[in-house]
mmCIF file of C-alpha atoms in Angstrom:
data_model
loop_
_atom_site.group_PDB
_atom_site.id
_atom_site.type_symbol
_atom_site.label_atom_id
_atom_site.label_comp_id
_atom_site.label_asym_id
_atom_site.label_seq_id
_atom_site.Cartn_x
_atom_site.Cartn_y
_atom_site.Cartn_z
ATOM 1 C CA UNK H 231 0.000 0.000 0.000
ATOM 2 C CA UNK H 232 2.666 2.870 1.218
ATOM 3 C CA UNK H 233 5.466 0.520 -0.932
ATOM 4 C CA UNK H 234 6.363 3.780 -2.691
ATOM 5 C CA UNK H 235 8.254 5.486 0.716
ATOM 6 C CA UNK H 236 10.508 2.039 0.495
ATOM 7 C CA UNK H 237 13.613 1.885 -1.874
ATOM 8 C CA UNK H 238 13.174 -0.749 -3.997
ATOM 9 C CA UNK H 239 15.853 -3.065 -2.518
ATOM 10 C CA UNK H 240 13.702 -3.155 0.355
ATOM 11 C CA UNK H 241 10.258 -3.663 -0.866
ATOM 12 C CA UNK H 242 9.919 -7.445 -1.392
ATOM 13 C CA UNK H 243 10.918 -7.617 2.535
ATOM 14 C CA UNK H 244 8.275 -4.558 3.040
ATOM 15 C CA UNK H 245 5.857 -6.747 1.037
ATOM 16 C CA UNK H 246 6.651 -10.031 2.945
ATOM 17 C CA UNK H 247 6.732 -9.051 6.726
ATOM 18 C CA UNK H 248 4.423 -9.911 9.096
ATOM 19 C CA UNK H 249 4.470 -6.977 10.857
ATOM 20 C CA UNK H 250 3.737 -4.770 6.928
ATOM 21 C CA UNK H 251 -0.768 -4.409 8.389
ATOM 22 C CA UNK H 252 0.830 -2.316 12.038
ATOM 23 C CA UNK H 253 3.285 -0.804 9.201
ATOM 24 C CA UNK H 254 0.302 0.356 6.817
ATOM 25 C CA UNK H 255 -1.872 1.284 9.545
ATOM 26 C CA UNK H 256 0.825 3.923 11.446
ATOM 27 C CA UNK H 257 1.519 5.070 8.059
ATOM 28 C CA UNK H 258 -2.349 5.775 6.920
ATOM 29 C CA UNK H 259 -2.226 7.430 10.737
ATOM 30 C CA UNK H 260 0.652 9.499 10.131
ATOM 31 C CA UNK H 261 -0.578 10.313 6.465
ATOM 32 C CA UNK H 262 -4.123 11.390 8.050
ATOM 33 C CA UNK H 263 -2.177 13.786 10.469
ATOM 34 C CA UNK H 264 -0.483 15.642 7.940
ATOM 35 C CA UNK H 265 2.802 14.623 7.993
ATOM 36 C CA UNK H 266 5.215 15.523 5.608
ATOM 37 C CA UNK H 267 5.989 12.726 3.525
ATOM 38 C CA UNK H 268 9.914 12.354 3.979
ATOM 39 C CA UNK H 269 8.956 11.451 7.624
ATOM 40 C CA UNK H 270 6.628 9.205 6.507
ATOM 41 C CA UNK H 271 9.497 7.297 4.725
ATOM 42 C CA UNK H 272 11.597 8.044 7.381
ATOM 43 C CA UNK H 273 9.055 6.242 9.962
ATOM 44 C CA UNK H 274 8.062 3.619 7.731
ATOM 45 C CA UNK H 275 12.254 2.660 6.872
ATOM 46 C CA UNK H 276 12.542 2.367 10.136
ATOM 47 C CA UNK H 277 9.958 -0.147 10.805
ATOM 48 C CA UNK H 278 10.671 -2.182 8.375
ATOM 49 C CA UNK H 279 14.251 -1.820 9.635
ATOM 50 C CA UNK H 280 13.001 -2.760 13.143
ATOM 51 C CA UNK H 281 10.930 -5.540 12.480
ATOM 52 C CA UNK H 282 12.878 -7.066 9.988
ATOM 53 C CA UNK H 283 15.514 -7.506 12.968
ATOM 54 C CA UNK H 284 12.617 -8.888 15.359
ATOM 55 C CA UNK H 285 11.498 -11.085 12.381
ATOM 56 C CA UNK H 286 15.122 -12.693 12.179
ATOM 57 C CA UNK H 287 15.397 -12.987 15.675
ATOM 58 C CA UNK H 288 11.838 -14.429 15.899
ATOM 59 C CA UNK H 289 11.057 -11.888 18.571
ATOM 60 C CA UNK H 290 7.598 -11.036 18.974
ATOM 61 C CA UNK H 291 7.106 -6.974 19.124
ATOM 62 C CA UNK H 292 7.971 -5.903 22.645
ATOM 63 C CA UNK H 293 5.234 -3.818 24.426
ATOM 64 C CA UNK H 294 7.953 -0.832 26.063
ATOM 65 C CA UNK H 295 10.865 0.619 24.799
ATOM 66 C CA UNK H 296 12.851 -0.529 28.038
ATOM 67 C CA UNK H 297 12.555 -4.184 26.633
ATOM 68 C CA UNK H 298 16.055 -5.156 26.020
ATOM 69 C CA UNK H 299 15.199 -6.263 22.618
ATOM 70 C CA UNK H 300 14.656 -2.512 21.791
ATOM 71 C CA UNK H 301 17.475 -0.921 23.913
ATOM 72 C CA UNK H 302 19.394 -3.693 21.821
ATOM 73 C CA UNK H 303 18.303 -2.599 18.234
ATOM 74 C CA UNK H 304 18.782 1.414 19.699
ATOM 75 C CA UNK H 305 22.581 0.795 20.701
ATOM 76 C CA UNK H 306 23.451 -0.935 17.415
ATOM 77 C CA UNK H 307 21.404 1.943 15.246
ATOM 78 C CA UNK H 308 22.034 4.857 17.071
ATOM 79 C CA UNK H 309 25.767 4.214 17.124
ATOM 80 C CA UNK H 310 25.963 4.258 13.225
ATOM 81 C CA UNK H 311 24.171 7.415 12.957
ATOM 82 C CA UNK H 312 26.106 10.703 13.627
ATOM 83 C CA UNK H 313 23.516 13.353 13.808
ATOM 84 C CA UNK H 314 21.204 14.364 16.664
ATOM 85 C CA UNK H 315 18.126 15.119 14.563
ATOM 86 C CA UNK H 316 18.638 10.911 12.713
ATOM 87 C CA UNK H 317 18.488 9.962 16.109
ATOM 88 C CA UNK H 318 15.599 11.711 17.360
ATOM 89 C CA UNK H 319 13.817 9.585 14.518
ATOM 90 C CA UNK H 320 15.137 6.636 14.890
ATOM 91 C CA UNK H 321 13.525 6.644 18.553
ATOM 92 C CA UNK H 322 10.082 8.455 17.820
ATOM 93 C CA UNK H 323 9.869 5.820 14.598
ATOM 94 C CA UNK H 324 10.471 2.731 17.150
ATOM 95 C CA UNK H 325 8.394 5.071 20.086
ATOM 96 C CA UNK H 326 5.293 5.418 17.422
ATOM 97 C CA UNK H 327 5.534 1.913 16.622
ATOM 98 C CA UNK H 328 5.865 0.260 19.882
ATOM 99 C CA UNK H 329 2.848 2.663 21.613
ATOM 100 C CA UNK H 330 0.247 2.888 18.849
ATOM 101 C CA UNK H 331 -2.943 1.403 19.440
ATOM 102 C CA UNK H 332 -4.910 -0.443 17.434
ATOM 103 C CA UNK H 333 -6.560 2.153 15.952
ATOM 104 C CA UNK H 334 -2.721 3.614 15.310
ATOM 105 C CA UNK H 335 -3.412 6.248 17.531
ATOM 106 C CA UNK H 336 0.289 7.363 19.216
ATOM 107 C CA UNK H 337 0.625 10.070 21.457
ATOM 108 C CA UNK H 338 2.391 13.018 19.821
ATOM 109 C CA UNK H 339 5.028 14.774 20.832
#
């Protein structure tokens, strides 16, 4: 549905995981909010990112960010990525996807 924010390396994976209905869902939420769509991309590369990992772990999706499955994923991403502002997303994408409801209501920060 959103395969268009996803390079297209990454879209058979995109197309394949699991986890792609929560993906499609936060993304139709974040599209109905108004957001600009390079942070939809940004969001949505990071879930796949994410739940790829959990996928080849065969982790199911953790319900806090204090799991140690997430603070595991943050110390290996965030330690590639030099700037402040890539890190700020790389938490709110895993912080949105993590929290959202059902509904893919997040709280906004």
């Amino acid at each position: 549905m959103f395969e268009h924010f996803i390079p297209l390396a990454g879209r058979e994976a995109y197309r394949a995981s699991p986890h792609k209905d929560r993906m499609d869902l936060l993304t139709q939420s974040l599209v109905s909010q108004q957001y600009r769509p390079a942070v939809i991309g940004q969001h949505l590369r990071e879930w796949l990112r994410f739940s790829t990992e959990l996928v080849a772990h065969q982790l199911v999706v953790p319900t806090h960010r204090s799991a140690s499955v997430v603070q595991a994923y943050f110390a290996r991403r965030l330690a590639c990525c030099g700037s402040a502002s890539r890190k700020r997303v790389i938490r709110a994408s895993i912080r949105i996807f993590l929290e959202a409801d059902a509904h893919g209501h997040f709280r906004r920060r």
